[in-house]
Tab-separated table of C-alpha atoms in Angstrom:
chain	number	residue	atom	x	y	z
A	1	MET	CA	119.138	142.745	60.415
A	2	SER	CA	118.520	141.742	64.035
A	3	ALA	CA	116.725	144.112	66.393
A	4	PRO	CA	118.945	145.882	68.945
A	5	ILE	CA	118.774	144.658	72.502
A	6	SER	CA	117.700	147.319	74.964
A	7	LEU	CA	118.539	147.137	78.656
A	8	ALA	CA	115.819	149.611	79.559
A	9	PRO	CA	112.638	148.376	81.297
A	10	GLY	CA	110.255	146.979	78.727
A	11	GLY	CA	113.016	146.588	76.150
A	12	SER	CA	113.738	143.567	73.955
A	13	SER	CA	115.599	141.675	76.691
A	14	SER	CA	112.566	141.900	79.007
A	15	ARG	CA	110.252	140.615	76.293
A	16	ILE	CA	112.607	137.725	75.519
A	17	SER	CA	112.843	136.823	79.216
A	18	ALA	CA	109.057	136.936	79.622
A	19	ARG	CA	108.534	134.769	76.551
A	20	ALA	CA	111.117	132.225	77.753
A	21	GLY	CA	109.443	132.100	81.159
A	22	LEU	CA	106.021	131.550	79.571
A	23	GLU	CA	107.331	128.712	77.403
A	24	ALA	CA	108.968	127.070	80.418
A	25	ALA	CA	105.722	127.341	82.392
A	26	THR	CA	103.716	125.555	79.689
A	27	GLU	CA	105.995	122.601	78.988
A	28	ARG	CA	104.211	119.290	78.521
A	29	THR	CA	105.265	115.671	78.623
A	30	ARG	CA	105.501	114.826	74.942
A	31	GLN	CA	106.280	111.166	75.358
A	32	PRO	CA	106.780	108.707	78.229
A	33	ILE	CA	110.394	108.081	79.257
A	34	VAL	CA	110.520	105.179	81.766
A	35	THR	CA	107.722	102.785	80.881
A	36	GLY	CA	106.195	99.483	81.917
A	37	THR	CA	104.384	97.246	79.475
A	38	SER	CA	101.341	94.968	79.760
A	39	VAL	CA	98.994	94.484	82.707
A	40	LEU	CA	96.544	91.568	82.524
A	41	GLY	CA	93.310	91.146	84.456
A	42	ILE	CA	90.722	88.388	84.714
A	43	LYS	CA	87.579	87.738	86.729
A	44	TYR	CA	87.240	84.303	88.315
A	45	LYS	CA	84.848	82.557	90.674
A	46	ASP	CA	85.985	84.214	93.912
A	47	GLY	CA	87.148	87.627	92.717
A	48	VAL	CA	89.578	89.324	90.329
A	49	MET	CA	93.229	88.593	89.544
A	50	LEU	CA	95.879	90.824	87.927
A	51	ALA	CA	99.347	90.090	86.557
A	52	ALA	CA	102.241	92.327	85.494
A	53	ASP	CA	105.977	92.000	85.069
A	54	THR	CA	108.492	94.103	87.020
A	55	LEU	CA	110.450	95.637	84.137
A	56	CYS	CA	110.573	99.346	83.378
A	57	SER	CA	112.399	100.304	80.204
A	58	TYR	CA	114.309	103.531	79.612
A	59	GLY	CA	113.578	103.833	75.910
A	60	SER	CA	114.736	100.494	74.517
A	61	MET	CA	116.999	99.687	77.485
A	62	ALA	CA	115.736	97.238	80.128
A	63	LYS	CA	116.795	99.487	82.995
A	64	TYR	CA	114.737	98.762	86.146
A	65	LYS	CA	113.933	95.121	86.859
A	66	ASP	CA	112.145	95.517	90.188
A	67	ALA	CA	109.540	98.151	89.301
A	68	ARG	CA	106.313	96.910	90.883
A	69	ARG	CA	103.266	98.060	88.964
A	70	LEU	CA	100.509	96.471	91.057
A	71	THR	CA	99.467	98.345	94.179
A	72	LYS	CA	96.817	98.149	96.872
A	73	ILE	CA	94.494	101.144	97.099
A	74	ASN	CA	92.382	99.849	99.995
A	75	ASP	CA	91.160	96.529	101.361
A	76	ALA	CA	88.868	95.963	98.377
A	77	THR	CA	90.597	97.733	95.472
A	78	LEU	CA	93.690	96.897	93.435
A	79	LEU	CA	95.370	99.063	90.800
A	80	GLY	CA	97.747	98.060	88.006
A	81	ALA	CA	99.350	100.360	85.436
A	82	GLY	CA	101.275	100.293	82.198
A	83	GLY	CA	103.026	103.302	80.701
A	84	GLU	CA	105.072	106.044	82.367
A	85	TYR	CA	106.163	104.852	85.814
A	86	SER	CA	106.486	108.321	87.389
A	87	ASP	CA	102.902	109.138	86.375
A	88	PHE	CA	101.772	105.880	87.996
A	89	GLN	CA	103.560	106.953	91.195
A	90	ALA	CA	101.782	110.325	91.046
A	91	ILE	CA	98.389	108.623	90.629
A	92	THR	CA	99.107	106.285	93.552
A	93	ASP	CA	100.080	109.238	95.759
A	94	LEU	CA	96.892	111.050	94.752
A	95	LEU	CA	94.684	108.097	95.703
A	96	LYS	CA	96.496	107.663	99.023
A	97	ARG	CA	96.038	111.364	99.826
A	98	ASN	CA	92.321	111.070	99.078
A	99	ALA	CA	92.039	108.012	101.333
A	100	LEU	CA	93.854	109.808	104.162
A	101	GLU	CA	91.628	112.866	103.757
A	102	ASP	CA	88.516	110.679	103.929
A	103	LYS	CA	89.737	109.161	107.189
A	104	CYS	CA	90.655	112.524	108.681
A	105	THR	CA	87.302	114.113	107.815
A	106	ALA	CA	85.113	111.113	108.700
A	107	ASP	CA	82.450	111.423	111.397
A	108	SER	CA	83.878	108.440	113.295
A	109	LEU	CA	87.270	108.118	114.971
A	110	TYR	CA	87.346	104.380	114.342
A	111	GLU	CA	88.780	103.033	111.083
A	112	GLU	CA	86.264	100.203	110.883
A	113	ASP	CA	83.439	102.776	110.678
A	114	VAL	CA	84.975	104.621	107.714
A	115	ASN	CA	83.496	103.582	104.366
A	116	GLU	CA	86.308	103.012	101.863
A	117	GLU	CA	85.828	103.681	98.179
A	118	CYS	CA	84.913	100.612	96.173
A	119	ALA	CA	86.654	99.702	92.930
A	120	ARG	CA	83.922	101.224	90.771
A	121	GLU	CA	84.223	104.556	92.597
A	122	VAL	CA	88.025	104.573	92.181
A	123	TRP	CA	87.589	103.714	88.493
A	124	ASN	CA	85.136	106.573	87.934
A	125	TYR	CA	87.353	109.004	89.829
A	126	LEU	CA	90.390	108.034	87.716
A	127	ARG	CA	88.333	108.517	84.561
A	128	ALA	CA	87.710	112.138	85.586
A	129	VAL	CA	91.377	112.664	86.528
A	130	MET	CA	92.702	111.282	83.234
A	131	TYR	CA	90.153	113.180	81.135
A	132	ASN	CA	90.915	116.417	82.998
A	133	ARG	CA	94.653	116.073	82.351
A	134	ARG	CA	93.990	115.220	78.722
A	135	ASN	CA	91.938	118.415	78.292
A	136	LYS	CA	94.900	120.391	79.656
A	137	MET	CA	97.044	118.811	76.921
A	138	ASN	CA	99.218	117.313	79.660
A	139	PRO	CA	98.034	113.712	80.006
A	140	LEU	CA	99.170	111.150	82.523
A	141	TRP	CA	100.743	108.559	80.209
A	142	ASN	CA	99.186	105.437	81.694
A	143	ASP	CA	96.684	102.702	81.003
A	144	LEU	CA	95.170	101.815	84.384
A	145	VAL	CA	93.465	98.561	85.365
A	146	VAL	CA	91.197	98.746	88.424
A	147	ALA	CA	90.115	95.512	90.123
A	148	GLY	CA	87.918	94.871	93.140
A	149	PHE	CA	84.216	94.838	93.888
A	150	SER	CA	81.389	96.980	92.557
A	151	GLN	CA	80.054	98.152	95.880
A	152	PRO	CA	81.441	98.309	99.420
A	153	ALA	CA	80.020	96.042	102.084
A	154	GLY	CA	76.902	97.275	103.837
A	155	VAL	CA	75.781	99.582	101.022
A	156	GLY	CA	72.846	99.020	98.713
A	157	ASP	CA	71.430	95.653	97.715
A	158	ALA	CA	74.020	93.116	98.890
A	159	SER	CA	72.542	90.283	96.872
A	160	ALA	CA	72.850	92.221	93.611
A	161	ASP	CA	76.043	94.251	93.837
A	162	GLU	CA	78.053	93.731	97.006
A	163	ASP	CA	79.654	90.435	95.967
A	164	LYS	CA	80.013	91.288	92.280
A	165	PRO	CA	83.658	91.385	91.104
A	166	PHE	CA	84.666	94.471	89.133
A	167	LEU	CA	87.347	94.846	86.457
A	168	GLY	CA	87.732	98.075	84.489
A	169	LEU	CA	90.256	99.981	82.398
A	170	VAL	CA	91.022	103.717	82.118
A	171	ASP	CA	93.366	104.945	79.401
A	172	LYS	CA	95.388	108.164	79.223
A	173	ILE	CA	92.592	110.199	77.588
A	174	GLY	CA	89.879	109.069	79.992
A	175	THR	CA	88.275	106.319	77.918
A	176	THR	CA	86.847	103.579	80.140
A	177	TYR	CA	85.280	100.163	79.816
A	178	GLU	CA	84.553	97.083	81.908
A	179	ASP	CA	85.073	93.460	80.901
A	180	SER	CA	85.698	89.992	82.273
A	181	VAL	CA	89.220	90.008	80.787
A	182	ILE	CA	91.406	93.067	80.242
A	183	ALA	CA	94.937	93.671	78.991
A	184	THR	CA	97.021	96.753	78.265
A	185	GLY	CA	99.993	97.323	75.964
A	186	PHE	CA	101.021	94.415	73.756
A	187	GLY	CA	98.804	92.227	75.908
A	188	SER	CA	95.762	93.718	74.182
A	189	TYR	CA	96.994	92.063	70.958
A	190	LEU	CA	98.712	88.895	72.186
A	191	ALA	CA	97.007	87.969	75.461
A	192	ILE	CA	93.357	88.966	74.960
A	193	PRO	CA	92.639	86.205	72.385
A	194	ILE	CA	94.017	83.568	74.808
A	195	LEU	CA	92.110	85.005	77.771
A	196	ARG	CA	88.824	85.180	75.848
A	197	GLU	CA	89.186	81.651	74.549
A	198	LYS	CA	89.852	80.072	77.951
A	199	HIS	CA	87.902	82.314	80.334
A	200	ARG	CA	84.896	80.908	82.214
A	201	GLU	CA	82.754	82.465	84.912
A	202	ASP	CA	83.473	79.519	87.241
A	203	LEU	CA	87.278	79.554	86.919
A	204	GLU	CA	89.032	78.379	90.049
A	205	GLU	CA	91.847	80.489	91.480
A	206	GLY	CA	94.533	78.029	90.364
A	207	GLU	CA	93.147	77.968	86.821
A	208	ALA	CA	93.063	81.763	86.638
A	209	ARG	CA	96.640	82.004	87.886
A	210	ALA	CA	97.870	79.375	85.390
A	211	LEU	CA	96.097	81.188	82.541
A	212	LEU	CA	97.695	84.526	83.454
A	213	GLU	CA	101.121	82.900	83.715
A	214	ASP	CA	100.678	81.372	80.247
A	215	CYS	CA	99.826	84.796	78.835
A	216	MET	CA	102.783	86.450	80.580
A	217	ARG	CA	105.029	83.734	79.117
A	218	VAL	CA	103.767	84.493	75.590
A	219	LEU	CA	104.384	88.202	76.178
A	220	PHE	CA	107.924	87.494	77.343
A	221	TYR	CA	108.565	85.593	74.106
A	222	ARG	CA	107.024	88.199	71.803
A	223	ASP	CA	107.283	91.607	73.513
A	224	CYS	CA	110.833	92.962	73.720
A	225	ARG	CA	109.802	95.244	76.625
A	226	ALA	CA	108.558	92.326	78.772
A	227	LEU	CA	110.311	90.260	81.440
A	228	ASN	CA	109.768	86.779	82.871
A	229	ARG	CA	109.857	88.167	86.429
A	230	ILE	CA	106.221	88.811	87.325
A	231	GLN	CA	103.764	89.556	90.124
A	232	ILE	CA	100.284	88.129	90.603
A	233	ALA	CA	97.673	89.947	92.700
A	234	LYS	CA	94.107	89.071	93.655
A	235	VAL	CA	91.091	90.684	95.302
A	236	THR	CA	88.563	88.480	97.091
A	237	LYS	CA	85.865	89.068	99.703
A	238	ALA	CA	87.487	86.560	102.063
A	239	ASP	CA	91.115	87.739	101.923
A	240	GLY	CA	90.919	91.300	100.587
A	241	VAL	CA	93.883	92.397	98.466
A	242	LEU	CA	96.924	90.113	98.244
A	243	ILE	CA	99.974	90.872	96.057
A	244	SER	CA	102.661	88.250	95.564
A	245	GLU	CA	106.372	88.892	95.738
A	246	PRO	CA	108.018	88.909	92.282
A	247	TYR	CA	108.988	85.494	90.925
A	248	GLU	CA	110.269	84.109	87.636
A	249	ILE	CA	108.078	81.978	85.391
A	250	GLU	CA	109.608	79.043	83.553
A	251	THR	CA	110.379	79.615	79.893
A	252	SER	CA	111.706	77.483	77.064
A	253	TRP	CA	113.362	78.571	73.838
A	254	ASP	CA	113.322	75.108	72.226
A	255	SER	CA	110.394	75.892	69.921
A	256	ALA	CA	111.186	75.237	66.271
A	257	SER	CA	110.334	78.836	65.329
A	258	PHE	CA	113.012	80.032	67.750
A	259	VAL	CA	115.682	77.487	66.740
A	260	GLU	CA	115.418	77.259	62.939
A	261	PRO	CA	117.588	79.726	60.979
A	262	LYS	CA	115.694	82.714	59.597
A	263	GLY	CA	115.670	83.608	55.912
A	264	GLN	CA	117.364	80.306	54.991
A	265	LEU	CA	120.610	81.692	56.417
A	266	GLU	CA	123.091	79.634	58.391
A	267	GLY	CA	124.234	80.742	61.813
A	268	ASP	CA	122.451	82.211	64.782
A	269	GLY	CA	120.955	85.187	62.957
A	270	GLY	CA	123.540	87.648	64.272
A	271	TRP	CA	125.847	89.843	62.257
């Protein structure tokens, strides 16, 4: 038998309302909704280069085909993200607010005198942010790739750290690592073996770009959440951060494994 509902203060209806309000206040993102897939990164002779496609999927639907997932944080730091796109936007806004606050509270009125955060500092800060959200059971559903240089110009031992390229990853629970090649999403399975096999410390910029394009082509073939419309971005001491406009890479579906009928069945494999 159900309990009677009282309209008096403190009655059942008040308790139900309070409980509903508490549940609404503690809602958490249980799964990402609009997501981007792999981000690839590689160190080369002059700096660091990242690649990502421009597709964001709404579940299994390829919904947004101009979602740009590589962004400039400052003149020496580049950020790429896979996972929930709205969380990536929130992280970007957070970093931009921090940069603006640093400028507004700096001792100098001149922008050239304000020390910007280097890539390693941004990477460590994002580690704390992601781990904090994870401990609140409300994670930001992203894998973040941070590229740039280990130390800003004019700080510390220039010969040891200032010109050293930096490439690091932060995942949604705050786990971090650095490497010469990094990939998120399906790229960690399909692209990392190719990158590790062909990576060299003295890679030229053209070689690094061609290698990333080859990996993005493989991902387009094998990852149903990938697209052949990609962006390439680089960070160098000479040019700072440069992000290309989206462009389409050439693909070919003439491979025998794509053409031959599957399961010894005639036809195109459809129903």
